[in-house]
């Protein structure tokens, strides 16, 4: 008889974004004339940078010629992409990460879930709350948690609230944890971590033998020079951290799919037999077995984002979305809404007005303004009473949304 992975049965609701899409589609069916503006999922709207599409066209042409055709590529990614990443994302910032510590993939969502393949059962896992739901759900799937309570919090997970009460800076866990997920700039709150905060985490991890899984998918949106872009800017992080990065939001690759994970060679864990095991080698083994690399065309496109022309065009995209974030922030502040984030991150985090619950505010916005955002409680119990807006949209939609907020909020 076939057995299923019964951990999946602990996941009560659907994944957050499909659940929102389901509700919006029910609303649209009932209100076919409503022009709904979506500021929910952080999905890019602007076309790819011209340097990127030109490189992808050339790559397609290469594949149509026997002499320049490519079949399987290296599972870890092509050097033509790993090298400019090491150069521009790390060396240029004085950070020591070599090209062969960079593993190219088809997305950070997959990588943050897949990394659990190389970690053992029974790790005590800490997450900030609210949090990107993938970290929680993937730990539920592998059996690192018990069942969820009424508030949706899973037994055996350590939740570290980040709210206005602690200025969105989580306290270090009071009981030791083995694995810590950190995401900065933060999804969903749009807040950032200072060097000091990250140093505290690295010190904690080294003292407690923990591993930090650092999601830096939004680092390109940092404008404040004092804020670290990488966990590897912090002393000691190479011994205790793995970093995830993505081309989804800065280069506009949500549909194209390309990302990378950095696993330093120093990073090792003691196996139950007492042997020191390199996580770099384990991840390499995992990727070589389960992954055949991101597509050649996509990697060529990603590499073009590091050319001079590409970098300038990516900068233009980031500036465009961050202007949206500023407009949302300022517009909502002028309506008296409590607004956080949106300065070094493309997400604006609101305190819901009139003491509404996150989902009640979602309903009010949809009904009164035909606007969609993401209920804070969908990111965790401590997100209740908050709401996330994504700055990834056209300027026209952001401006129209701000007008509509006046009737829904004011
Ligand atoms: C989000 O809206 O939180 C992101 O788009 C989700 C993701 O990157 O997977």
PDB file of N, CA, C and O and ligand atoms in Angstrom, residues 15 17 40-43 109 132-134 187 218 248-249 254 347 374 379 388 390, ligand 1:
ATOM      1  N   UNK A  15      -1.465  27.309   0.216  1.00  0.00           N
ATOM      2  CA  UNK A  15      -0.345  28.247   0.264  1.00  0.00           C
ATOM      3  C   UNK A  15      -0.915  29.653   0.088  1.00  0.00           C
ATOM      4  O   UNK A  15      -1.863  29.871  -0.661  1.00  0.00           O
ATOM      5  N   UNK A  17      -0.439  32.640  -1.361  1.00  0.00           N
ATOM      6  CA  UNK A  17      -0.733  33.423  -2.566  1.00  0.00           C
ATOM      7  C   UNK A  17      -1.792  32.773  -3.455  1.00  0.00           C
ATOM      8  O   UNK A  17      -2.694  33.461  -3.943  1.00  0.00           O
ATOM      9  N   UNK A  40      -0.709  42.461  -4.241  1.00  0.00           N
ATOM     10  CA  UNK A  40      -0.565  41.327  -3.332  1.00  0.00           C
ATOM     11  C   UNK A  40       0.789  40.661  -3.510  1.00  0.00           C
ATOM     12  O   UNK A  40       1.804  41.104  -2.942  1.00  0.00           O
ATOM     13  N   UNK A  41       0.833  39.602  -4.291  1.00  0.00           N
ATOM     14  CA  UNK A  41       2.102  38.882  -4.473  1.00  0.00           C
ATOM     15  C   UNK A  41       3.138  39.832  -5.107  1.00  0.00           C
ATOM     16  O   UNK A  41       2.786  40.692  -5.913  1.00  0.00           O
ATOM     17  N   UNK A  42       4.385  39.665  -4.689  1.00  0.00           N
ATOM     18  CA  UNK A  42       5.457  40.515  -5.212  1.00  0.00           C
ATOM     19  C   UNK A  42       5.889  40.027  -6.579  1.00  0.00           C
ATOM     20  O   UNK A  42       6.958  39.439  -6.723  1.00  0.00           O
ATOM     21  N   UNK A  43       5.037  40.279  -7.569  1.00  0.00           N
ATOM     22  CA  UNK A  43       5.362  39.827  -8.926  1.00  0.00           C
ATOM     23  C   UNK A  43       5.643  41.035  -9.808  1.00  0.00           C
ATOM     24  O   UNK A  43       4.832  41.961  -9.881  1.00  0.00           O
ATOM     25  N   UNK A 109      12.943  30.343  -3.885  1.00  0.00           N
ATOM     26  CA  UNK A 109      11.880  29.618  -3.191  1.00  0.00           C
ATOM     27  C   UNK A 109      12.242  28.128  -3.144  1.00  0.00           C
ATOM     28  O   UNK A 109      12.173  27.489  -2.092  1.00  0.00           O
ATOM     29  N   UNK A 132       8.138  34.787   5.527  1.00  0.00           N
ATOM     30  CA  UNK A 132       7.863  34.204   4.199  1.00  0.00           C
ATOM     31  C   UNK A 132       7.396  32.758   4.435  1.00  0.00           C
ATOM     32  O   UNK A 132       8.131  31.954   5.026  1.00  0.00           O
ATOM     33  N   UNK A 133       6.184  32.425   4.025  1.00  0.00           N
ATOM     34  CA  UNK A 133       5.589  31.145   4.453  1.00  0.00           C
ATOM     35  C   UNK A 133       6.342  29.894   4.005  1.00  0.00           C
ATOM     36  O   UNK A 133       6.159  28.826   4.587  1.00  0.00           O
ATOM     37  N   UNK A 134       7.182  30.028   2.997  1.00  0.00           N
ATOM     38  CA  UNK A 134       7.910  28.859   2.485  1.00  0.00           C
ATOM     39  C   UNK A 134       8.779  28.211   3.578  1.00  0.00           C
ATOM     40  O   UNK A 134       8.898  26.986   3.652  1.00  0.00           O
ATOM     41  N   UNK A 187      10.991  40.244   3.883  1.00  0.00           N
ATOM     42  CA  UNK A 187       9.677  39.937   3.361  1.00  0.00           C
ATOM     43  C   UNK A 187       8.955  39.233   4.513  1.00  0.00           C
ATOM     44  O   UNK A 187       9.447  38.220   4.988  1.00  0.00           O
ATOM     45  N   UNK A 218      16.111  40.317  -1.609  1.00  0.00           N
ATOM     46  CA  UNK A 218      15.754  41.718  -1.870  1.00  0.00           C
ATOM     47  C   UNK A 218      16.923  42.678  -1.638  1.00  0.00           C
ATOM     48  O   UNK A 218      16.722  43.880  -1.527  1.00  0.00           O
ATOM     49  N   UNK A 248      14.845  37.341  -9.365  1.00  0.00           N
ATOM     50  CA  UNK A 248      13.417  37.522  -9.634  1.00  0.00           C
ATOM     51  C   UNK A 248      12.984  38.969  -9.605  1.00  0.00           C
ATOM     52  O   UNK A 248      12.278  39.429 -10.489  1.00  0.00           O
ATOM     53  N   UNK A 249      13.379  39.678  -8.543  1.00  0.00           N
ATOM     54  CA  UNK A 249      12.793  40.986  -8.336  1.00  0.00           C
ATOM     55  C   UNK A 249      13.637  42.110  -8.932  1.00  0.00           C
ATOM     56  O   UNK A 249      13.097  43.077  -9.437  1.00  0.00           O
ATOM     57  N   UNK A 254      10.804  36.840 -12.274  1.00  0.00           N
ATOM     58  CA  UNK A 254       9.835  35.969 -11.568  1.00  0.00           C
ATOM     59  C   UNK A 254       9.325  34.864 -12.497  1.00  0.00           C
ATOM     60  O   UNK A 254       9.078  33.750 -12.047  1.00  0.00           O
ATOM     61  N   UNK A 347       8.526  46.251  -0.257  1.00  0.00           N
ATOM     62  CA  UNK A 347       7.267  45.967   0.434  1.00  0.00           C
ATOM     63  C   UNK A 347       6.977  47.039   1.466  1.00  0.00           C
ATOM     64  O   UNK A 347       7.877  47.488   2.189  1.00  0.00           O
ATOM     65  N   UNK A 374      -1.838  41.800   0.757  1.00  0.00           N
ATOM     66  CA  UNK A 374      -1.660  40.513   1.440  1.00  0.00           C
ATOM     67  C   UNK A 374      -1.878  40.696   2.939  1.00  0.00           C
ATOM     68  O   UNK A 374      -1.208  41.524   3.568  1.00  0.00           O
ATOM     69  N   UNK A 379       1.151  35.703   6.974  1.00  0.00           N
ATOM     70  CA  UNK A 379       2.599  35.492   7.140  1.00  0.00           C
ATOM     71  C   UNK A 379       2.931  35.016   8.548  1.00  0.00           C
ATOM     72  O   UNK A 379       4.099  34.863   8.885  1.00  0.00           O
ATOM     73  N   UNK A 388       0.315  43.778   3.932  1.00  0.00           N
ATOM     74  CA  UNK A 388       1.473  44.074   3.078  1.00  0.00           C
ATOM     75  C   UNK A 388       1.042  44.556   1.695  1.00  0.00           C
ATOM     76  O   UNK A 388       0.136  43.972   1.082  1.00  0.00           O
ATOM     77  N   UNK A 390       2.703  45.350  -2.125  1.00  0.00           N
ATOM     78  CA  UNK A 390       3.885  45.173  -2.960  1.00  0.00           C
ATOM     79  C   UNK A 390       4.039  46.393  -3.860  1.00  0.00           C
ATOM     80  O   UNK A 390       3.054  46.914  -4.390  1.00  0.00           O
TER      81      UNK A 390
HETATM   82  C1  LIG B   1       5.995  37.429  -2.209  1.00  0.00           C
HETATM   83  O1  LIG B   1       5.068  38.083  -2.654  1.00  0.00           O
HETATM   84  O2  LIG B   1       6.175  37.262  -0.991  1.00  0.00           O
HETATM   85  C2  LIG B   1       6.960  36.830  -3.163  1.00  0.00           C
HETATM   86  O3  LIG B   1       6.644  37.194  -4.460  1.00  0.00           O
HETATM   87  C3  LIG B   1       6.930  35.391  -3.057  1.00  0.00           C
HETATM   88  C4  LIG B   1       8.102  34.752  -3.698  1.00  0.00           C
HETATM   89  O4  LIG B   1       9.081  35.403  -4.061  1.00  0.00           O
HETATM   90  O5  LIG B   1       8.023  33.539  -3.817  1.00  0.00           O
END
